[in-house]
PDB file of C-alpha atoms in Angstrom:
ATOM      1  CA  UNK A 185      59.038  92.331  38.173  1.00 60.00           C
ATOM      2  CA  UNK A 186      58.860  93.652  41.867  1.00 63.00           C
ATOM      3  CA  UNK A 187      60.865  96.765  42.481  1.00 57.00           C
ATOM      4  CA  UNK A 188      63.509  94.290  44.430  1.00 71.00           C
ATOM      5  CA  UNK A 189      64.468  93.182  40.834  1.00 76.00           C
ATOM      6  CA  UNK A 190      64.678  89.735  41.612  1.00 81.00           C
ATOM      7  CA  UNK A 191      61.343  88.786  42.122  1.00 89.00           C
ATOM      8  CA  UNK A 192      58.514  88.485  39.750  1.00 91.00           C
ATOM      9  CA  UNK A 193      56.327  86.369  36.633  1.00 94.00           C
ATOM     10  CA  UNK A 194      57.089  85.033  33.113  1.00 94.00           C
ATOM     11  CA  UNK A 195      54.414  84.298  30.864  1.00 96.00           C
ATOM     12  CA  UNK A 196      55.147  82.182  27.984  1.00 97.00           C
ATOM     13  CA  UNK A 197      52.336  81.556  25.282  1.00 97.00           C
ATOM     14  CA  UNK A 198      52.665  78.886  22.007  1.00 97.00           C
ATOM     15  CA  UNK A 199      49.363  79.821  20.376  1.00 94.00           C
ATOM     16  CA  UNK A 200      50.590  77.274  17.058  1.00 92.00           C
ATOM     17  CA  UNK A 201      50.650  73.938  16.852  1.00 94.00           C
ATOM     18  CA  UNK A 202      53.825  72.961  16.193  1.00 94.00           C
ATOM     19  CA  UNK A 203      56.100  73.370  19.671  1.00 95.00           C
ATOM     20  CA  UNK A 204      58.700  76.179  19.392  1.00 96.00           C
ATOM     21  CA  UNK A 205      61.885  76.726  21.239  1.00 96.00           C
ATOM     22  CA  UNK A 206      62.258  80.274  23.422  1.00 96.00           C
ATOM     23  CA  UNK A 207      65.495  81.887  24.496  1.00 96.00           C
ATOM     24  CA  UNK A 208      64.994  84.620  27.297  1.00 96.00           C
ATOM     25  CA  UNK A 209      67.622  86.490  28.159  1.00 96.00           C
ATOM     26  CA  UNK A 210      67.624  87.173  32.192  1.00 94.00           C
ATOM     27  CA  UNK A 211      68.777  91.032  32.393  1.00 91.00           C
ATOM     28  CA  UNK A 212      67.702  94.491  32.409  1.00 88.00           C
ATOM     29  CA  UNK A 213      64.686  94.509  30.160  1.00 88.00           C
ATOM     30  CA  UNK A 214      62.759  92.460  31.499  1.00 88.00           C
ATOM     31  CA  UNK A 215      63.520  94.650  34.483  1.00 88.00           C
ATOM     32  CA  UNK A 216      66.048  92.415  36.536  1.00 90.00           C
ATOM     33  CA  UNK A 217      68.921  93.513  38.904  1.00 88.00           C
ATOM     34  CA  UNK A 218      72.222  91.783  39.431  1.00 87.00           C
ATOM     35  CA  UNK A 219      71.813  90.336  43.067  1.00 86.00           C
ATOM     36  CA  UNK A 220      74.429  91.688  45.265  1.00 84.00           C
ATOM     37  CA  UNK A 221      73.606  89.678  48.073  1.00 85.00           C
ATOM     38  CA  UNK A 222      74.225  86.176  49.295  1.00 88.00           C
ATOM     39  CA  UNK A 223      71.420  83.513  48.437  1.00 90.00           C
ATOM     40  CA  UNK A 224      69.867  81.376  45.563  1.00 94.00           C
ATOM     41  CA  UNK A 225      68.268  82.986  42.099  1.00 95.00           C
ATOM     42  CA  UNK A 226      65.557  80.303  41.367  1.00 97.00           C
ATOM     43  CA  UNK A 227      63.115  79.986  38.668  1.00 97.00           C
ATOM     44  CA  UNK A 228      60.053  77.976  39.618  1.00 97.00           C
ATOM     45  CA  UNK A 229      57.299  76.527  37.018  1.00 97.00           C
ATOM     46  CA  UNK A 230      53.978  77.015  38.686  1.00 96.00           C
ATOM     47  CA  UNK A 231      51.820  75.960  35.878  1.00 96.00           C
ATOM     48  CA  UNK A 232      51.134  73.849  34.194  1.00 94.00           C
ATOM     49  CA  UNK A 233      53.538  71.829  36.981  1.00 93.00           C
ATOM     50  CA  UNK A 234      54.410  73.139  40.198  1.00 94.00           C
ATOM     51  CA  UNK A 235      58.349  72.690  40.629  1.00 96.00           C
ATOM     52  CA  UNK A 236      61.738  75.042  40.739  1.00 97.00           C
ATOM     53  CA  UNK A 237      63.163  74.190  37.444  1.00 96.00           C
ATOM     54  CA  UNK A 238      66.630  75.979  37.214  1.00 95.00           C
ATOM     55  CA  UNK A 239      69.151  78.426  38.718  1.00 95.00           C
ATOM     56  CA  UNK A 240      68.768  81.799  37.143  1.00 94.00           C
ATOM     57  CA  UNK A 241      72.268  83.808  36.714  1.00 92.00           C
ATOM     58  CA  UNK A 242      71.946  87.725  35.719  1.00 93.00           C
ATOM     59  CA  UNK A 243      72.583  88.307  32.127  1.00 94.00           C
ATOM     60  CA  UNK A 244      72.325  84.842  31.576  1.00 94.00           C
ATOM     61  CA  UNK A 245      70.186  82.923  28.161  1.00 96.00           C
ATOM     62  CA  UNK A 246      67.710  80.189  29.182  1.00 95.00           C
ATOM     63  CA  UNK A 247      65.811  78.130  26.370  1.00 96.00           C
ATOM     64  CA  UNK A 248      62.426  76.881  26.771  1.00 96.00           C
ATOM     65  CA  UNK A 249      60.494  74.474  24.759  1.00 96.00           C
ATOM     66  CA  UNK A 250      57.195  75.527  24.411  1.00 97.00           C
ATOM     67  CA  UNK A 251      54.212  72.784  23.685  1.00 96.00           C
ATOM     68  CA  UNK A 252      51.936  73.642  20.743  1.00 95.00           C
ATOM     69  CA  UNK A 253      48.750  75.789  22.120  1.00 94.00           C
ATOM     70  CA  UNK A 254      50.221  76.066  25.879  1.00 95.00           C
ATOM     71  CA  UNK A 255      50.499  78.775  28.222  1.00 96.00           C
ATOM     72  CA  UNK A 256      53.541  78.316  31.108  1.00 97.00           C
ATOM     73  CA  UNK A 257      53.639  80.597  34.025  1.00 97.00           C
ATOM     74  CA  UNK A 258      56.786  80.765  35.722  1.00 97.00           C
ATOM     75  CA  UNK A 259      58.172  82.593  39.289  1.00 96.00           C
ATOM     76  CA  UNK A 260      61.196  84.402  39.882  1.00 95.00           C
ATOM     77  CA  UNK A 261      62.299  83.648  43.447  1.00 94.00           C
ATOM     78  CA  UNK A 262      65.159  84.890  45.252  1.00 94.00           C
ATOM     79  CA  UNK A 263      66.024  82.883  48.512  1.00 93.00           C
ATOM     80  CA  UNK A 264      68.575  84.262  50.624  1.00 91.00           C
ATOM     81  CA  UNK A 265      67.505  81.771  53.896  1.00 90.00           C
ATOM     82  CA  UNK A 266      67.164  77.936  53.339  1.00 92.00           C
ATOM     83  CA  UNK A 267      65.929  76.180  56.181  1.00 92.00           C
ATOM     84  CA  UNK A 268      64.413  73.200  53.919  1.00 94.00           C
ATOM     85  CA  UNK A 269      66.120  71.033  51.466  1.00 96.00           C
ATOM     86  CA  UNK A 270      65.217  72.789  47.923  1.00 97.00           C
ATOM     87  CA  UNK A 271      64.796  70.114  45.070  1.00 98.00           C
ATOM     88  CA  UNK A 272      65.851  72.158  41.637  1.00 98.00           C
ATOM     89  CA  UNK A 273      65.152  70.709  37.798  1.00 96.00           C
ATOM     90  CA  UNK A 274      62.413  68.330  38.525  1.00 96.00           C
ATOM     91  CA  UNK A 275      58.911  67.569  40.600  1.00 94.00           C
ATOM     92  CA  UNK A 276      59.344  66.272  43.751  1.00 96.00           C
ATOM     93  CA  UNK A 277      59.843  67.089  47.652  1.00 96.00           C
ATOM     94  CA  UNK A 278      63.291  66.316  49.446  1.00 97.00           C
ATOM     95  CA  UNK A 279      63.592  66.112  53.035  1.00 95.00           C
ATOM     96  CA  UNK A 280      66.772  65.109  54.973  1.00 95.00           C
ATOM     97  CA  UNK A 281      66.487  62.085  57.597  1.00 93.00           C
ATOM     98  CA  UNK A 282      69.193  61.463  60.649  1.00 86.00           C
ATOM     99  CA  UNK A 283      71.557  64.744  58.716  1.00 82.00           C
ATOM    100  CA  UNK A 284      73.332  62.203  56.490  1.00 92.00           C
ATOM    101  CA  UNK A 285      70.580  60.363  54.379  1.00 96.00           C
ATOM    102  CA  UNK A 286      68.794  62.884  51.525  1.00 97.00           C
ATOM    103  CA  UNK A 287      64.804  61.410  50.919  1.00 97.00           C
ATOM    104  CA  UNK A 288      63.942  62.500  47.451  1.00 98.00           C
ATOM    105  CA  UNK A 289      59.934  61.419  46.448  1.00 97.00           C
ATOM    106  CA  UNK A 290      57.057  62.456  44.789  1.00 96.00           C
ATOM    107  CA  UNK A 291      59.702  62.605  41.404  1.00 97.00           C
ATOM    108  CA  UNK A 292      57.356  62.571  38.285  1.00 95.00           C
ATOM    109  CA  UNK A 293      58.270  63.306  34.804  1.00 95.00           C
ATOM    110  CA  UNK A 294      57.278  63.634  31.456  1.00 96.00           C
ATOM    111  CA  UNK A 295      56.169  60.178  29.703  1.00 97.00           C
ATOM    112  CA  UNK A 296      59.520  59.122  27.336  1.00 97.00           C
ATOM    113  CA  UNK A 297      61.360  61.815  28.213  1.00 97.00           C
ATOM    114  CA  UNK A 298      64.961  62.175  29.941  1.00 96.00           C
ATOM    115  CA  UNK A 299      66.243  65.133  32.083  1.00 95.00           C
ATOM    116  CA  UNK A 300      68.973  67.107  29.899  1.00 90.00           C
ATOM    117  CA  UNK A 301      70.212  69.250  32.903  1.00 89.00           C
ATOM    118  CA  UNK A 302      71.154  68.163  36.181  1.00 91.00           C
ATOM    119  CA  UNK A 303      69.114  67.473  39.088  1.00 97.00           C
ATOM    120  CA  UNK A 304      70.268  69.390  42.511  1.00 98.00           C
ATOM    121  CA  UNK A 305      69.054  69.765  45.636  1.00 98.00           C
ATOM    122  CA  UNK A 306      69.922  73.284  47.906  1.00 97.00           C
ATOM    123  CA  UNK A 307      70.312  72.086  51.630  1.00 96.00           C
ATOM    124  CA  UNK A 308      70.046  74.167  54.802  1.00 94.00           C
ATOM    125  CA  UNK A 309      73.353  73.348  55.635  1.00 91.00           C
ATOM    126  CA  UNK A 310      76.994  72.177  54.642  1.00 89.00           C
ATOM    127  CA  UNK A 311      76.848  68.388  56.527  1.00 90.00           C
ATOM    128  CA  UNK A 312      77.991  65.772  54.655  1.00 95.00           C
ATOM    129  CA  UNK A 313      75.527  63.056  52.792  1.00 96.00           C
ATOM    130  CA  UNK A 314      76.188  60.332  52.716  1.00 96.00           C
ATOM    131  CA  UNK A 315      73.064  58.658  50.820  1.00 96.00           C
ATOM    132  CA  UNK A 316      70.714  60.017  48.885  1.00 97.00           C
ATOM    133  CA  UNK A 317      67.283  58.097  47.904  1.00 97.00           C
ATOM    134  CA  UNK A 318      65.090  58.701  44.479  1.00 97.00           C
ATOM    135  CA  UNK A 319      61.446  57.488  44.650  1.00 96.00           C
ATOM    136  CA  UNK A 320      63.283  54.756  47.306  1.00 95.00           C
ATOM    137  CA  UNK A 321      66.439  54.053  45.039  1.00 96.00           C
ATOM    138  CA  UNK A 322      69.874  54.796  45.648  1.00 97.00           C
ATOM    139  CA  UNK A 323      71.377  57.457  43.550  1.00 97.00           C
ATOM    140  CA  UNK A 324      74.886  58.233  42.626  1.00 97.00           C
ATOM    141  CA  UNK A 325      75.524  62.266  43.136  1.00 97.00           C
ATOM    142  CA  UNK A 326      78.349  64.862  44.133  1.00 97.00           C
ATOM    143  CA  UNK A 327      77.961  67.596  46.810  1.00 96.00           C
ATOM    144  CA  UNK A 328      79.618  71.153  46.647  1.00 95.00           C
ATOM    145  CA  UNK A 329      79.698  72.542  49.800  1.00 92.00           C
ATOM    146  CA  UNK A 330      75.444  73.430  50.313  1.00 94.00           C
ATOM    147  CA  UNK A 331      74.615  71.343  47.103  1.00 97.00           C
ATOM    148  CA  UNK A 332      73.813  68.326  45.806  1.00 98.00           C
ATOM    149  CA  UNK A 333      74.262  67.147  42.202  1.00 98.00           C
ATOM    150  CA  UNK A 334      72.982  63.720  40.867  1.00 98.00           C
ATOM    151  CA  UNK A 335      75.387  62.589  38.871  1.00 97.00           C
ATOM    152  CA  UNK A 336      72.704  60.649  36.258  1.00 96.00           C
ATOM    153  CA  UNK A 337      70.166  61.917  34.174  1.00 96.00           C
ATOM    154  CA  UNK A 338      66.183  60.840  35.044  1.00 96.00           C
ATOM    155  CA  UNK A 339      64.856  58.366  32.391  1.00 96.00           C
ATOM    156  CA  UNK A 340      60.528  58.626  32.310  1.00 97.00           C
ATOM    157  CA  UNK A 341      59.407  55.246  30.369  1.00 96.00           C
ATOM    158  CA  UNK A 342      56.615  55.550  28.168  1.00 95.00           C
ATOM    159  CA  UNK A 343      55.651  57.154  24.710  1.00 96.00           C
ATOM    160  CA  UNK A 344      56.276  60.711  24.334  1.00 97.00           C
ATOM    161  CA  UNK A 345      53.102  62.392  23.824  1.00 97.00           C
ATOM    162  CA  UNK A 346      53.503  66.465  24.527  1.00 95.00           C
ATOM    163  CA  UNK A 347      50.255  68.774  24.300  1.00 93.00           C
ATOM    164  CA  UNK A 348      49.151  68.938  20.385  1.00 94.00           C
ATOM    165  CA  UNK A 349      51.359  65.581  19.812  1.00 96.00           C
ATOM    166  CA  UNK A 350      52.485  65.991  15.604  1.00 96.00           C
ATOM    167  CA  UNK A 351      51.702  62.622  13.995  1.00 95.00           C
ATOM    168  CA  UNK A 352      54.600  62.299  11.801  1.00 92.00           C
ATOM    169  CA  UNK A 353      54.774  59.708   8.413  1.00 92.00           C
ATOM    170  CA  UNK A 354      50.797  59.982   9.006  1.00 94.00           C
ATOM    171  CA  UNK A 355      51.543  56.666  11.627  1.00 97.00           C
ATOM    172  CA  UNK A 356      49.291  57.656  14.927  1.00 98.00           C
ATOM    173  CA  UNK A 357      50.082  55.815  18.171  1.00 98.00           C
ATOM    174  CA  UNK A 358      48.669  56.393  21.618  1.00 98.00           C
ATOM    175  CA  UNK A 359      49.604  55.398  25.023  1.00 97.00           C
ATOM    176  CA  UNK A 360      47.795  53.838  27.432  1.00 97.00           C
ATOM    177  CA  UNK A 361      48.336  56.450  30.262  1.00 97.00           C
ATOM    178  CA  UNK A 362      46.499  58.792  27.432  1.00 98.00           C
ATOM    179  CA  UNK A 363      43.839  57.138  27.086  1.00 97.00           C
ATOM    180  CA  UNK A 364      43.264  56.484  30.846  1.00 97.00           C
ATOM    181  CA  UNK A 365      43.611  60.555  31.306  1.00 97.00           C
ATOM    182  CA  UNK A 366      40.462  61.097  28.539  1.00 97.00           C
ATOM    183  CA  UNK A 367      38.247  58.426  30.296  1.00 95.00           C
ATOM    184  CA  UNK A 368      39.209  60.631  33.654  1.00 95.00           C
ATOM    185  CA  UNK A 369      38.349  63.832  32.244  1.00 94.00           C
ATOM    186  CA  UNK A 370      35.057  62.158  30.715  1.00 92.00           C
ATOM    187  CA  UNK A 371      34.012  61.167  34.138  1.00 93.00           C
ATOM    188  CA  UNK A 372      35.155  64.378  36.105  1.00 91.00           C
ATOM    189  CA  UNK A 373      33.149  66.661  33.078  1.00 85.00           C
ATOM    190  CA  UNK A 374      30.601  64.178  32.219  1.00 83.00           C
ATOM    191  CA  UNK A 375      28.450  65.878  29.898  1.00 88.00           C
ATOM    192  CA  UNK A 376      25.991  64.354  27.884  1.00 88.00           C
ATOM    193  CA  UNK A 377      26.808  65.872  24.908  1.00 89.00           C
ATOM    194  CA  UNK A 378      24.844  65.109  21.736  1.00 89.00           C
ATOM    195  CA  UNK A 379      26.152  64.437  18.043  1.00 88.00           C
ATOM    196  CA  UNK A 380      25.390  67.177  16.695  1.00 86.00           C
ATOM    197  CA  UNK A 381      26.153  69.643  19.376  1.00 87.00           C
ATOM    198  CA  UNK A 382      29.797  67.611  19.418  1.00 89.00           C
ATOM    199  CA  UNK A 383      29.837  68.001  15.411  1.00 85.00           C
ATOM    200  CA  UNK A 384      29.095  71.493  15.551  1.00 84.00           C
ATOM    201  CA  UNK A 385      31.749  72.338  18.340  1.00 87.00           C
ATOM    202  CA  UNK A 386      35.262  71.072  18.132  1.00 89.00           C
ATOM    203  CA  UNK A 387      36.130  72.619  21.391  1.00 89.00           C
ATOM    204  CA  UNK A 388      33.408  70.830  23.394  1.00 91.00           C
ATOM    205  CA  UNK A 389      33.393  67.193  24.766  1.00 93.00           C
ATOM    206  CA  UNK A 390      36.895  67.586  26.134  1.00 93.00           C
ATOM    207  CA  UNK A 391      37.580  63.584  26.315  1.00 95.00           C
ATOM    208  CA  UNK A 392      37.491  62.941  22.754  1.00 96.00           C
ATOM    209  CA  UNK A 393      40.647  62.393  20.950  1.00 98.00           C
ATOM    210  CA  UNK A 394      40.576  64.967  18.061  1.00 98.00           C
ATOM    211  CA  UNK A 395      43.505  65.329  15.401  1.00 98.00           C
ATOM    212  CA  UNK A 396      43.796  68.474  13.432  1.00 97.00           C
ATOM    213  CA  UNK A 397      44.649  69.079  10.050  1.00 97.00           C
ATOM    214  CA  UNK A 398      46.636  72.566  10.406  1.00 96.00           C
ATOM    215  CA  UNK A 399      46.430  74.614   6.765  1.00 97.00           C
ATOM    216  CA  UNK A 400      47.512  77.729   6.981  1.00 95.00           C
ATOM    217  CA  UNK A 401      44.280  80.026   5.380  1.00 94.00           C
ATOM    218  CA  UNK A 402      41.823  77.165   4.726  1.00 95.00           C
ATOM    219  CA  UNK A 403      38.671  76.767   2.409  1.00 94.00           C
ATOM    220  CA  UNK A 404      35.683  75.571   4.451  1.00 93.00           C
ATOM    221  CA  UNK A 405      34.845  74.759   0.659  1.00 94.00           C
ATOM    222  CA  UNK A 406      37.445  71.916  -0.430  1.00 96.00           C
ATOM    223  CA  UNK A 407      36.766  68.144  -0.216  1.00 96.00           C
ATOM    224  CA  UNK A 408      39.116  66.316   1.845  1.00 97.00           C
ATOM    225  CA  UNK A 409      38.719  62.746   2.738  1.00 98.00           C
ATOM    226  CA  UNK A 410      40.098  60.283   5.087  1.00 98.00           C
ATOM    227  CA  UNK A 411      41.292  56.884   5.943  1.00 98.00           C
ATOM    228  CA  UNK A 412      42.019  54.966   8.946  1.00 98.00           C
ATOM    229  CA  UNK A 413      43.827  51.556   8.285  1.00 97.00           C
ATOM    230  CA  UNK A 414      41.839  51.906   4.715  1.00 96.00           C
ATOM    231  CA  UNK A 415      38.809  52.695   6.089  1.00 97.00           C
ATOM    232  CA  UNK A 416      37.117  56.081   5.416  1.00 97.00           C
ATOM    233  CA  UNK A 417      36.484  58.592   8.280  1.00 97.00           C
ATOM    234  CA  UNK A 418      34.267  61.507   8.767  1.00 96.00           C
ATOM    235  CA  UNK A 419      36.510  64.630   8.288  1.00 97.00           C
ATOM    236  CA  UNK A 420      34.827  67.559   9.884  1.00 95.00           C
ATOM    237  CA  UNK A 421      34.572  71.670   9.820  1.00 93.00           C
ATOM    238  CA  UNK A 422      35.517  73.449  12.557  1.00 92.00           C
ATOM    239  CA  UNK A 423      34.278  76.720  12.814  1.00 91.00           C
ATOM    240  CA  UNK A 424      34.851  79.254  16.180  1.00 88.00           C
ATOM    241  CA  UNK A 425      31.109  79.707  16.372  1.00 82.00           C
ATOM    242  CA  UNK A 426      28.220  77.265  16.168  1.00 75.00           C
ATOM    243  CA  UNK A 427      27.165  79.207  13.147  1.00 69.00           C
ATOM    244  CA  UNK A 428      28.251  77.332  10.202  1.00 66.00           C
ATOM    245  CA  UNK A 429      27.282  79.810   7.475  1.00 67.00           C
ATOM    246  CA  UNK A 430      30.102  82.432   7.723  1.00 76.00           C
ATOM    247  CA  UNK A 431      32.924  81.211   6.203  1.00 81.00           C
ATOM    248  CA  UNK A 432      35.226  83.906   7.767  1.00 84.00           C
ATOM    249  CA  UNK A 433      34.354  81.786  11.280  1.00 87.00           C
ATOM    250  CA  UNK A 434      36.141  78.718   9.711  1.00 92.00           C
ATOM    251  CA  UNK A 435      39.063  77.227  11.626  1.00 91.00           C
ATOM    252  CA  UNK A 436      40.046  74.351   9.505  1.00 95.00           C
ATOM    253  CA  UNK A 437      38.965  70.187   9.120  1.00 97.00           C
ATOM    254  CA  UNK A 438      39.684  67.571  12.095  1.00 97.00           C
ATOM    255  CA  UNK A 439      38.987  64.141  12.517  1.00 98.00           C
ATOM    256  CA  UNK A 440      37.188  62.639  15.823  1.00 97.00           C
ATOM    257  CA  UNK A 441      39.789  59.700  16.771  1.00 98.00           C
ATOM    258  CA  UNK A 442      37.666  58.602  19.750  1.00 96.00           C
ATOM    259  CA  UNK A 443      36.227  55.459  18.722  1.00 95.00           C
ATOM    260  CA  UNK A 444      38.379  54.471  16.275  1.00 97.00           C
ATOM    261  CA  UNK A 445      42.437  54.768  17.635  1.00 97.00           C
ATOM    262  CA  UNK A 446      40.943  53.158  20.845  1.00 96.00           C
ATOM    263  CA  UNK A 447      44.065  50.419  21.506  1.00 97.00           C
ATOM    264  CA  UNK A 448      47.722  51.950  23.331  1.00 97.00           C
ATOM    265  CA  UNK A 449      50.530  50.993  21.418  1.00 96.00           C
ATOM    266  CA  UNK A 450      49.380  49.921  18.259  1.00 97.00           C
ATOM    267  CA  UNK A 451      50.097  52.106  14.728  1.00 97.00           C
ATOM    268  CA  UNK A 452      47.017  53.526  12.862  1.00 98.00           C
ATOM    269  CA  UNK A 453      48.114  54.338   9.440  1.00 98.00           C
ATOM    270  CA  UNK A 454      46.169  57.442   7.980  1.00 98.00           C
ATOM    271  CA  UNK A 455      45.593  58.887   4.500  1.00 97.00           C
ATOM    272  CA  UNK A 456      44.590  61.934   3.223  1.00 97.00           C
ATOM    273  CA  UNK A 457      43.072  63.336   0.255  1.00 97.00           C
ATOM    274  CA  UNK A 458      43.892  66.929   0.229  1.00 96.00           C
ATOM    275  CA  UNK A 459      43.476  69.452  -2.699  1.00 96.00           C
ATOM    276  CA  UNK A 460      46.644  71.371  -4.314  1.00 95.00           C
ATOM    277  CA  UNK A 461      47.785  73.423  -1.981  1.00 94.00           C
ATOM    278  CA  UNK A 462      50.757  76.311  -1.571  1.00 95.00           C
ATOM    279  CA  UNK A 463      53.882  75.571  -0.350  1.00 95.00           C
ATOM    280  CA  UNK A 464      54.257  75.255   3.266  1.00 94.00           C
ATOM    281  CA  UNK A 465      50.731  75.998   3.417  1.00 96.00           C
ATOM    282  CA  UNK A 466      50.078  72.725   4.795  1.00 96.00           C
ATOM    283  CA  UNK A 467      51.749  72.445   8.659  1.00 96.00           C
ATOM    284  CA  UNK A 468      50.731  69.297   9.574  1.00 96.00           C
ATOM    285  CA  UNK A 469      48.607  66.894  11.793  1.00 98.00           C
ATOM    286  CA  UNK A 470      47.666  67.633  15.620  1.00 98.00           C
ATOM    287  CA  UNK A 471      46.332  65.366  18.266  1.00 97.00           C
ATOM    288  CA  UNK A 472      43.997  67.576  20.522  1.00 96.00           C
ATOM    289  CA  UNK A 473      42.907  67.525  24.387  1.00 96.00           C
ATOM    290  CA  UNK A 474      46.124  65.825  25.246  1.00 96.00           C
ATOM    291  CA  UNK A 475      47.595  67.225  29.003  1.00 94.00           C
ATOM    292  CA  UNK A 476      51.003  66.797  30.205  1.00 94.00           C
ATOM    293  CA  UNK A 477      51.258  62.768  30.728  1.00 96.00           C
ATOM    294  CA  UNK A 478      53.896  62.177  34.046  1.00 95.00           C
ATOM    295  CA  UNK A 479      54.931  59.409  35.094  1.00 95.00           C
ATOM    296  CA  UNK A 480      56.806  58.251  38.496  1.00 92.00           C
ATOM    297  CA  UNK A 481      60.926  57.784  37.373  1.00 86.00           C
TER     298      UNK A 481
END
């Protein structure tokens, strides 16, 4: 944190899989000061989304919930002046036309999601509005003095699919606004990759649909097989080296989706052969090189 106390960076890392939930508590050890002056305590997301996501109160426990295998970086900004309509808890620019009529556009969310805390907007001043637009619809709200509070949450339609997306009853179902952001990718990093150099590196070829099979201390020597809809499926080694022969360098098995779950909103039903295994050892299964999927409310 800056000597002020009030300004500074969080770093929040999920190196698993599976997404966790993080309470930070706001106060003293991480450095922080009681602000003893007039103004707004934000806390603004600048990666992987740029957007002021809540109002930060000293002393006070936040929850985050943390994708599997993400990294969010987050400001602490304190505003004392406003001379620009602040839009807090979601993406978006707000802008005030004739005084009375609050413009809010721009608003994107996550796909199948709904906002759990309210939406607000700071303004520069205390004038009354009378109207205040979403993405060009009406929207019921309060106002407190210098704020604005929509009174309903956001809805985002679409199917929920967060960074390492856990395939649950082994039923796997993509969306089409996934698949649209691979062929993207493909043709912004469009690399001519060959099989083998794709087989031997899980992390290259970033537009291929991957889904890991995430065993805790894993044997590059079992035999696991796969189905797809009762067909069989190459079940590769994953190693963090293109050397193969070290078994210490072995990550665990995955299975290249790419050409096989290629239709949005359709269930693939997969089966696995596994060998005995410890309890809890097994964790579960992982889609890989999925990227936060908005969509306009």
């Amino acid at each position: 944190m800056k000597s002020n106390g009030f300004d500074g960076y969080l770093f929040l890392f999920n190196p698993y899989y599976k997404q966790v939930h993080r309470k930070i508590l706001f106060d003293g050890k991480l450095n922080l000061k009681n602000p003893q002056k007039q103004g707004y305590w934000l806390l603004k997301e600048i990666y992987p989304q740029e957007r002021f996501i809540l109002f930060i109160e000293y002393n006070q426990t936040n929850e985050f919930l943390l994708d599997g295998q993400s990294v969010s970086i987050y400001q602490l900004i304190f505003i004392s002046i406003i001379d620009q309509p602040i839009l807090v808890g979601i993406s978006g620019q707000a802008f005030l036309t004739n005084k009375n009529i609050l413009i809010i556009d721009g608003v994107y969310g996550k796909a199948g999601t709904q906002t759990n805390n309210p939406i607000s907007i700071i303004l520069p001043n205390q004038d009354l509005i009378f109207n205040v637009l979403l993405n060009g619809i009406e929207k019921r709200f309060k106002q407190n003095n210098h704020i604005i509070i929509l009174t309903d949450p956001l809805s985002f339609s679409g199917l929920y699919l967060p960074r390492s997306a856990e395939i649950l009853n082994n039923t796997i179902m993509i969306s089409d606004l996934l698949l649209k952001q691979l062929v993207t990718r493909q043709l912004e990093y469009s690399i001519q990759w060959t099989e083998k150099e794709l087989n031997d590196a899980s992390w290259l070829g970033p537009h291929r649909l991957l889904l890991f099979i995430y065993i805790l201390n894993p044997n590059d020597q079992w035999n696991i097989t796969a189905q797809i809809n009762n067909n069989s499926i190459i079940v590769h080694k994953s190693y963090n080296t293109h050397d193969h022969y070290y078994q210490q360098r072995f990550i665990g098995f995955y299975l290249d989706l790419t050409n096989i779950v290629i239709q949005p909103n359709v269930q693939y039903y997969l089966s696995l052969n596994m060998p005995h295994m410890q309890p809890g050892q097994f964790q579960g299964l992982f889609l890989e090189n999925i990227e936060r999927i908005l969509i306009e409310v």
